[in-house]
Coordinates of C-alpha atoms and ligand atoms in Angstrom, one line a residue:
M142 CA -133.4 -54.0 -87.7
A143 CA -134.2 -51.2 -84.5
R144 CA -131.2 -49.4 -83.3
K145 CA -129.7 -50.1 -80.0
K146 CA -130.7 -47.2 -77.7
V147 CA -127.3 -46.1 -75.7
T148 CA -126.9 -43.7 -72.7
V149 CA -123.8 -42.6 -71.8
L150 CA -122.7 -41.9 -68.3
G151 CA -119.7 -39.3 -68.3
A152 CA -119.6 -38.6 -72.0
T153 CA -116.9 -35.9 -71.7
G154 CA -114.5 -37.8 -70.2
S155 CA -111.7 -39.8 -71.9
I156 CA -114.0 -43.2 -72.1
G157 CA -116.7 -40.9 -72.6
C158 CA -115.4 -39.4 -76.0
S159 CA -114.2 -43.0 -77.3
T160 CA -117.8 -44.2 -77.0
V161 CA -119.0 -41.1 -78.8
D162 CA -116.3 -41.3 -81.3
L163 CA -117.7 -45.3 -82.2
L164 CA -122.0 -44.0 -81.8
N165 CA -120.8 -41.3 -84.1
H166 CA -119.7 -43.8 -86.7
H167 CA -122.2 -46.6 -86.3
S168 CA -125.5 -44.1 -85.9
D169 CA -127.6 -46.2 -87.9
S170 CA -126.7 -48.9 -85.2
F171 CA -127.1 -47.0 -82.2
Q172 CA -129.9 -44.4 -80.9
V173 CA -128.6 -42.3 -77.9
V174 CA -131.0 -41.5 -75.1
A175 CA -129.1 -39.6 -72.6
L176 CA -125.3 -38.2 -71.8
T177 CA -124.2 -36.6 -68.9
G178 CA -121.3 -34.5 -67.9
G179 CA -119.1 -33.4 -64.9
S180 CA -118.6 -29.9 -65.4
N181 CA -117.2 -29.5 -68.9
V182 CA -120.3 -28.1 -70.8
Q183 CA -119.2 -27.0 -74.0
D184 CA -118.2 -30.6 -74.4
L185 CA -121.7 -31.9 -73.2
V186 CA -123.3 -29.3 -76.0
Q187 CA -121.1 -30.7 -78.7
K188 CA -121.6 -33.9 -78.1
S189 CA -125.0 -33.4 -78.0
L190 CA -125.6 -31.4 -80.8
L191 CA -123.6 -34.3 -82.1
L192 CA -125.3 -37.0 -81.3
K193 CA -129.2 -35.6 -80.0
P194 CA -130.0 -37.5 -77.3
Q195 CA -133.2 -37.2 -75.8
L196 CA -131.7 -35.7 -72.6
A197 CA -128.5 -33.9 -71.7
V198 CA -127.1 -33.7 -68.0
I199 CA -124.5 -31.7 -66.4
K200 CA -123.8 -32.4 -62.6
D201 CA -122.8 -29.3 -61.7
S202 CA -126.2 -27.2 -61.6
R203 CA -124.3 -23.7 -61.5
L204 CA -123.7 -24.7 -65.3
Y205 CA -127.5 -25.4 -66.2
K206 CA -128.2 -22.2 -67.9
D207 CA -125.1 -22.6 -70.5
L208 CA -126.5 -26.3 -71.4
K209 CA -129.5 -25.1 -72.1
E210 CA -128.6 -22.2 -74.2
G211 CA -126.0 -24.3 -76.0
L212 CA -128.9 -26.6 -76.8
S213 CA -131.6 -24.1 -77.3
G214 CA -133.6 -25.0 -80.8
E215 CA -133.0 -28.4 -80.5
N216 CA -135.4 -31.4 -79.6
I217 CA -132.7 -32.2 -76.4
Q218 CA -134.4 -32.1 -72.9
V219 CA -131.7 -30.7 -70.4
A220 CA -131.1 -31.1 -66.5
A221 CA -128.4 -30.5 -64.3
G222 CA -127.3 -32.1 -60.7
D223 CA -126.5 -35.4 -59.2
A224 CA -130.4 -36.6 -59.1
A225 CA -130.9 -36.3 -62.7
I226 CA -127.8 -38.0 -63.4
V227 CA -129.5 -41.0 -61.8
E228 CA -132.7 -40.2 -63.4
A229 CA -130.6 -40.3 -67.1
A230 CA -129.8 -43.5 -65.7
E231 CA -133.2 -44.5 -65.3
M232 CA -134.2 -43.9 -68.7
P233 CA -135.1 -47.0 -70.6
T234 CA -132.3 -47.9 -73.0
D235 CA -130.9 -51.3 -74.1
T236 CA -127.4 -50.5 -72.9
I237 CA -125.7 -47.7 -70.4
V238 CA -122.0 -47.1 -70.5
S239 CA -120.8 -46.4 -66.8
S240 CA -118.0 -44.0 -67.1
I241 CA -118.0 -41.5 -64.4
L242 CA -114.8 -41.2 -62.6
G243 CA -114.8 -42.8 -58.9
T244 CA -117.8 -43.6 -56.3
A245 CA -119.5 -40.3 -57.7
G246 CA -120.7 -43.4 -60.0
L247 CA -122.2 -45.4 -58.0
L248 CA -125.7 -44.2 -57.3
P249 CA -126.1 -44.1 -61.4
T250 CA -124.5 -47.5 -62.0
L251 CA -126.6 -48.6 -59.4
A252 CA -129.7 -47.2 -61.2
A253 CA -128.7 -48.7 -64.4
I254 CA -128.7 -52.3 -62.9
K255 CA -132.2 -52.0 -61.5
Q256 CA -133.6 -51.2 -64.5
G257 CA -132.4 -54.4 -65.9
T258 CA -130.9 -53.4 -68.4
T259 CA -127.2 -54.1 -69.9
V260 CA -124.5 -51.8 -67.8
A261 CA -121.3 -51.5 -69.6
L262 CA -118.9 -50.8 -67.1
A263 CA -115.8 -48.6 -67.4
N264 CA -116.4 -47.2 -63.9
K265 CA -114.3 -49.8 -61.9
E266 CA -114.1 -47.8 -58.6
S267 CA -117.8 -48.1 -58.0
L268 CA -117.5 -51.8 -58.5
V269 CA -114.0 -51.9 -55.7
A270 CA -116.4 -49.8 -53.3
A271 CA -119.9 -51.7 -53.4
G272 CA -118.7 -55.2 -55.1
S273 CA -120.8 -57.7 -53.4
L274 CA -124.1 -55.4 -53.1
M275 CA -123.1 -54.8 -57.0
T276 CA -123.2 -57.9 -58.1
A277 CA -126.2 -59.1 -56.2
A278 CA -128.4 -56.0 -57.5
V279 CA -127.4 -57.7 -61.0
K280 CA -128.9 -60.9 -60.0
E281 CA -131.7 -59.4 -58.5
Y282 CA -132.5 -57.2 -61.6
G283 CA -131.6 -59.8 -64.2
A284 CA -129.2 -57.2 -65.5
T285 CA -126.1 -57.7 -67.6
L286 CA -122.2 -56.2 -66.4
L287 CA -119.9 -56.3 -69.5
P288 CA -116.3 -54.8 -68.5
V289 CA -115.3 -52.0 -70.6
D290 CA -111.6 -52.3 -68.9
S291 CA -109.6 -53.3 -71.4
E292 CA -108.3 -56.9 -69.0
H293 CA -111.7 -57.4 -68.2
S294 CA -113.2 -57.3 -71.6
A295 CA -109.6 -59.8 -72.2
I296 CA -111.2 -62.2 -69.9
F297 CA -114.6 -62.2 -70.8
Q298 CA -113.7 -62.4 -74.2
C299 CA -111.7 -65.8 -73.2
F300 CA -113.5 -67.2 -70.3
E301 CA -115.7 -70.2 -71.8
N302 CA -118.7 -69.8 -69.1
H303 CA -119.4 -73.6 -69.8
N304 CA -116.2 -74.2 -68.7
R305 CA -115.9 -72.3 -66.0
K306 CA -115.1 -75.3 -62.9
S307 CA -112.0 -75.9 -65.5
V308 CA -110.6 -72.3 -65.2
E309 CA -107.3 -72.8 -63.4
T310 CA -106.2 -68.3 -63.5
I311 CA -106.9 -65.5 -64.6
I312 CA -103.4 -63.4 -65.4
L313 CA -104.1 -60.0 -65.4
T314 CA -101.6 -57.5 -67.5
A315 CA -99.9 -54.4 -66.4
S316 CA -98.3 -51.9 -68.3
G317 CA -96.1 -51.1 -65.1
G318 CA -97.5 -47.3 -65.9
M319 CA -94.4 -44.6 -66.7
F320 CA -92.2 -45.3 -63.6
L321 CA -91.5 -49.1 -64.6
N322 CA -87.8 -49.3 -64.7
K323 CA -87.3 -46.1 -62.0
Q324 CA -85.3 -47.1 -58.3
L325 CA -87.4 -46.5 -55.3
H326 CA -85.3 -42.9 -54.7
E327 CA -86.6 -41.8 -57.9
L328 CA -90.0 -42.4 -57.5
S329 CA -90.5 -39.6 -55.0
E330 CA -89.0 -36.9 -56.9
I331 CA -92.1 -37.8 -59.7
T332 CA -94.5 -34.5 -60.9
P333 CA -98.4 -34.7 -61.5
E334 CA -97.1 -33.7 -64.9
Q335 CA -95.2 -36.8 -65.3
A336 CA -97.6 -38.9 -64.0
T337 CA -100.3 -38.1 -66.1
K338 CA -98.3 -39.1 -69.0
H339 CA -98.8 -42.9 -70.2
P340 CA -96.7 -44.6 -72.2
N341 CA -99.2 -46.9 -74.1
W342 CA -103.2 -45.7 -73.0
N343 CA -104.5 -42.4 -73.6
M344 CA -106.7 -41.8 -70.7
G345 CA -107.9 -39.5 -67.9
A346 CA -105.4 -37.8 -65.1
K347 CA -106.6 -40.0 -62.4
I348 CA -106.3 -43.6 -64.2
T349 CA -103.0 -42.9 -65.6
V350 CA -101.5 -41.6 -61.7
D351 CA -103.4 -45.3 -60.7
S352 CA -101.2 -47.1 -63.3
A353 CA -98.1 -45.1 -62.7
T354 CA -99.0 -46.3 -58.8
L355 CA -100.3 -49.7 -60.0
V356 CA -103.0 -49.3 -58.3
N357 CA -105.3 -49.5 -60.7
K358 CA -103.6 -53.1 -61.0
G359 CA -104.9 -53.5 -57.7
L360 CA -108.5 -51.9 -58.8
E361 CA -108.9 -54.1 -61.1
L362 CA -108.0 -57.3 -59.2
I363 CA -110.3 -56.5 -56.9
E364 CA -112.7 -56.0 -59.9
A365 CA -112.1 -59.1 -61.6
H366 CA -113.3 -61.0 -58.6
Y367 CA -116.5 -59.1 -58.8
L368 CA -116.9 -59.9 -62.0
F369 CA -115.9 -62.8 -62.8
D370 CA -116.8 -64.5 -59.4
I371 CA -112.7 -65.8 -58.6
P372 CA -111.0 -65.9 -55.4
E373 CA -108.2 -63.7 -55.3
P374 CA -105.5 -66.8 -55.1
Q375 CA -106.6 -67.7 -58.7
I376 CA -106.0 -63.9 -59.9
D377 CA -102.2 -63.5 -61.0
V378 CA -100.7 -60.3 -62.3
V379 CA -97.9 -60.0 -65.2
I380 CA -96.0 -57.2 -66.0
H381 CA -96.0 -56.8 -70.2
P382 CA -94.7 -53.0 -70.8
Q383 CA -96.3 -53.2 -74.3
S384 CA -100.0 -53.6 -73.5
I385 CA -100.4 -55.9 -76.6
I386 CA -101.5 -58.9 -74.8
H387 CA -104.9 -57.7 -72.3
S388 CA -105.3 -60.2 -70.6
M389 CA -105.0 -64.1 -70.1
V390 CA -107.2 -66.8 -69.0
T391 CA -105.4 -70.8 -68.1
Y392 CA -107.8 -73.5 -68.0
H393 CA -106.6 -76.8 -66.3
D394 CA -106.0 -78.9 -69.4
G395 CA -103.2 -76.6 -69.3
S396 CA -104.3 -74.2 -72.4
V397 CA -104.2 -70.5 -72.2
L398 CA -106.1 -67.9 -73.8
A399 CA -105.4 -64.8 -74.6
Q400 CA -106.7 -61.6 -76.3
L401 CA -104.6 -59.2 -78.5
G402 CA -104.9 -55.7 -79.8
T403 CA -103.4 -52.3 -80.0
P404 CA -104.2 -50.5 -77.0
D405 CA -107.2 -48.0 -77.7
M406 CA -109.8 -48.3 -75.4
R407 CA -112.5 -48.0 -78.7
T408 CA -111.9 -51.7 -79.2
P409 CA -113.4 -52.7 -75.7
I410 CA -116.0 -50.5 -75.7
A411 CA -116.9 -51.3 -79.3
Y412 CA -117.3 -55.1 -78.0
S413 CA -119.3 -54.0 -74.7
L414 CA -121.8 -51.6 -77.1
A415 CA -121.9 -54.5 -80.1
W416 CA -121.9 -57.9 -77.6
P417 CA -122.8 -60.7 -78.3
N418 CA -121.8 -59.0 -81.7
R419 CA -118.9 -57.4 -83.1
I420 CA -118.4 -53.7 -84.9
T421 CA -115.6 -52.6 -87.0
T422 CA -113.3 -49.6 -85.2
P423 CA -110.7 -47.3 -86.3
V424 CA -108.3 -48.6 -84.5
K425 CA -104.8 -49.0 -85.9
R426 CA -104.5 -53.4 -86.3
L427 CA -102.2 -55.1 -84.5
S428 CA -98.8 -56.5 -86.6
L429 CA -96.8 -58.6 -84.6
A430 CA -93.9 -58.6 -87.2
E431 CA -94.0 -54.8 -86.4
I432 CA -93.8 -55.3 -82.8
G433 CA -91.0 -58.1 -82.4
S434 CA -91.0 -58.9 -79.2
L435 CA -93.3 -59.1 -76.4
T436 CA -91.8 -59.3 -72.7
F437 CA -93.3 -60.5 -69.4
F438 CA -92.1 -59.5 -66.3
P439 CA -93.0 -60.3 -62.1
V440 CA -94.3 -57.2 -60.3
D441 CA -91.6 -55.6 -57.9
L442 CA -94.0 -55.5 -54.6
E443 CA -91.0 -53.4 -53.2
R444 CA -91.5 -50.6 -55.7
F445 CA -94.6 -50.9 -56.1
P446 CA -96.7 -52.3 -53.3
A447 CA -100.2 -51.2 -54.3
L448 CA -100.9 -54.5 -55.1
R449 CA -99.8 -56.5 -52.2
L450 CA -102.3 -53.8 -50.2
A451 CA -104.9 -54.6 -52.6
R452 CA -104.9 -58.3 -51.8
Q453 CA -105.1 -57.6 -48.3
A454 CA -108.0 -54.9 -48.5
L455 CA -109.8 -57.8 -50.7
L456 CA -109.1 -60.6 -48.2
E457 CA -110.4 -58.6 -45.3
G458 CA -113.4 -56.9 -47.0
R459 CA -111.7 -53.7 -46.6
E460 CA -111.5 -52.3 -50.6
L461 CA -113.7 -49.5 -49.8
V462 CA -111.6 -48.2 -47.4
F463 CA -108.3 -49.3 -50.2
N464 CA -110.5 -47.6 -53.2
A465 CA -111.6 -43.9 -50.7
A466 CA -108.2 -43.5 -49.7
N467 CA -106.5 -43.8 -53.3
E468 CA -109.2 -41.1 -54.4
I469 CA -108.8 -38.8 -52.1
A470 CA -104.7 -38.9 -51.9
V471 CA -104.6 -39.1 -56.1
E472 CA -106.8 -35.8 -55.6
A473 CA -103.7 -34.8 -53.2
F474 CA -101.2 -35.7 -55.6
L475 CA -102.5 -33.6 -58.5
K476 CA -102.8 -30.7 -56.6
S477 CA -98.9 -31.5 -55.5
Q478 CA -100.1 -31.3 -51.9
I479 CA -98.6 -34.6 -51.1
T480 CA -95.8 -37.0 -53.1
F481 CA -96.2 -39.7 -55.8
L482 CA -94.8 -42.6 -53.1
N483 CA -97.0 -41.0 -50.2
I484 CA -100.4 -42.0 -52.1
V485 CA -100.0 -45.5 -51.0
D486 CA -97.9 -44.9 -47.9
V487 CA -101.6 -43.2 -47.1
I488 CA -104.0 -46.2 -48.3
E489 CA -101.9 -48.1 -46.2
E490 CA -102.0 -46.2 -43.5
M491 CA -105.8 -46.2 -43.7
L492 CA -106.2 -49.7 -44.2
E493 CA -104.2 -50.0 -40.6
R494 CA -106.2 -47.3 -39.1
T495 CA -109.8 -48.2 -40.0
Q496 CA -111.7 -51.2 -38.3
F497 CA -114.3 -51.1 -40.9
T498 CA -115.1 -54.2 -42.8
R499 CA -117.2 -55.0 -46.1
P500 CA -120.4 -53.1 -45.7
T501 CA -123.4 -54.6 -46.5
T502 CA -126.7 -52.2 -47.2
L503 CA -126.1 -49.3 -49.8
E504 CA -126.2 -46.8 -46.5
D505 CA -123.0 -48.9 -45.4
V506 CA -121.5 -48.3 -47.9
L507 CA -122.2 -44.5 -48.6
E508 CA -121.4 -43.5 -44.9
Q509 CA -118.2 -45.9 -44.5
D510 CA -117.2 -43.8 -47.9
R511 CA -117.9 -40.4 -46.2
L512 CA -115.9 -41.5 -43.3
V513 CA -113.3 -43.2 -45.5
R514 CA -112.5 -40.0 -46.8
R515 CA -112.7 -37.9 -44.2
E516 CA -110.5 -39.4 -42.1
T517 CA -107.9 -40.3 -45.6
K518 CA -108.1 -36.1 -45.1
E519 CA -107.6 -35.4 -41.8
C520 CA -104.1 -38.2 -42.3
L521 CA -102.8 -36.2 -45.3
A522 CA -103.6 -32.3 -43.0
K523 CA -101.4 -34.0 -40.4
R524 CA -98.6 -35.3 -42.8
G525 CA -98.6 -31.6 -43.8
E526 CA -98.1 -29.8 -40.7
S527 CA -95.5 -32.5 -39.7
S528 CA -93.8 -31.7 -43.2
Ligands
NDP92 P1 -112.0 -38.9 -67.4 O1 -111.4 -38.0 -65.8 O2 -111.3 -38.6 -67.9 O3 -114.0 -38.8 -67.1 C1 -114.4 -38.7 -66.2 C2 -116.1 -38.3 -66.3 O4 -116.8 -38.7 -65.3 C3 -116.2 -37.0 -67.2 O5 -117.4 -36.9 -68.2 C4 -116.1 -36.1 -65.9 O6 -117.4 -35.4 -66.2 C5 -117.2 -36.9 -65.3 N1 -117.3 -36.7 -63.6 C6 -116.4 -36.6 -62.6 N2 -116.8 -36.6 -61.6 C7 -117.6 -36.6 -61.6 C8 -119.3 -36.5 -60.8 N3 -119.0 -36.0 -59.3 N4 -120.3 -36.6 -60.8 C9 -120.6 -37.2 -62.5 N5 -120.2 -36.6 -63.6 C10 -118.5 -37.0 -63.2 O7 -111.9 -39.9 -66.6 P2 -112.0 -41.5 -67.2 O8 -112.6 -41.6 -68.2 O9 -111.1 -41.5 -67.6 O10 -111.9 -42.6 -66.4 C11 -113.8 -42.8 -66.3 C12 -113.8 -44.6 -65.8 O11 -113.2 -45.3 -66.4 C13 -113.0 -44.5 -64.5 O12 -114.0 -45.2 -63.9 C14 -111.6 -45.3 -65.0 O13 -111.3 -45.6 -63.7 C15 -112.5 -45.8 -65.8 N6 -111.4 -46.6 -67.0 C16 -111.2 -45.7 -67.8 C17 -109.9 -46.1 -68.8 C18 -109.6 -44.6 -69.7 O14 -108.4 -45.7 -71.3 N7 -109.6 -43.6 -69.6 C19 -109.6 -47.2 -68.9 C20 -110.6 -48.3 -68.1 C21 -111.3 -47.9 -67.1 P3 -116.4 -33.5 -66.8 O15 -115.2 -33.9 -67.5 O16 -117.1 -32.8 -67.6 O17 -116.0 -32.5 -65.2
MG93 MG1 -107.7 -51.6 -67.1

């Protein structure tokens, strides 16, 4: 059987590493077309030597020479810059894994969709910022959007398309992040170092902070709305600290379908790579007897208002504002410029201050995104002056 052609955008990140690991394990089944990285050129070189793609692209053009030297003598083309990443996404493949961090992934993901292929989407921020545009493009170009996010992969696996009228709700599970049991006054003291360690999952810094603020669950609620075309009131969230049940779908006969597994992103990534089939993974097998009990709680919106803001943003068509303000606020928090609690305060302030409604063209998306980022930075600078 012919090997499936795969491109990985964001190959040097946390999702990228897990994807490369799977592709390496299954080199008989997959052939790699392109790998892209942001600035970690040594890692991109290593992964390219391992998987032998046709093309390797680094975003940071200053590192072009290092990439070229690192891959000299290999039959691998090299390129650099944002436009080259989009070109990599345009190369014909069977599956493109979209795992660039943040809205920077939007243009490459849209380019992937436009080739009408299968896009395995980890880059939730793009779907949040440009949901209606992206889902319209999926229809127009006949692409297939498969979720990589563990919750959405779970829903996808439990979602019976032929019974979609019988779906009552989808229930996203949330680990609650690092600070689930901390009181409000304790949350203000949290440092970037503490916030970038997740109890269950090993992920990139930004998404780990997003998990701790519960902004991640807000992004995921919006992501679920666009992926499954489910209205906001039918999407519930429950805290499940063990991260064993990855999400659930309830049907109007009272059935609840759930997908379970040890928290390891290689399972949902493997599903998106092999879909509609399954491939083996080296993931630790689930032993419920070992775990003993699974627990569930409602979300405390007093301590974690991010979920309320995400629902509000979705209802008002201002998801882009929620996402862009968060990206800037998290960057500032990671540089110790603002406190942990300030992150969600800033999102709330930006939702109050900006009047944008859901963008209808790509130009609108890019312009709104630019303006919200600029205003968020101004808002942070003012906070800095007054503190
Ligand atoms: P990482 O920060 O670990 O990796 C991000 C990747 O994107 C790296 O390859 C990075 O390159 C690249 N990158 C960053 N900025 C740019 C840019 N401006 N242009 C091009 N490439 C860029 O993030 P994660 O892997 O954790 O997350 C990636 C995406 O997947 C996010 O959207 C996240 O929300 C989502 N996701 C992640 C999960 C996880 O378990 N990590 C789970 C579910 C979803 P470099 O490192 O070389 O600079
Ligand atoms: Mg998730």
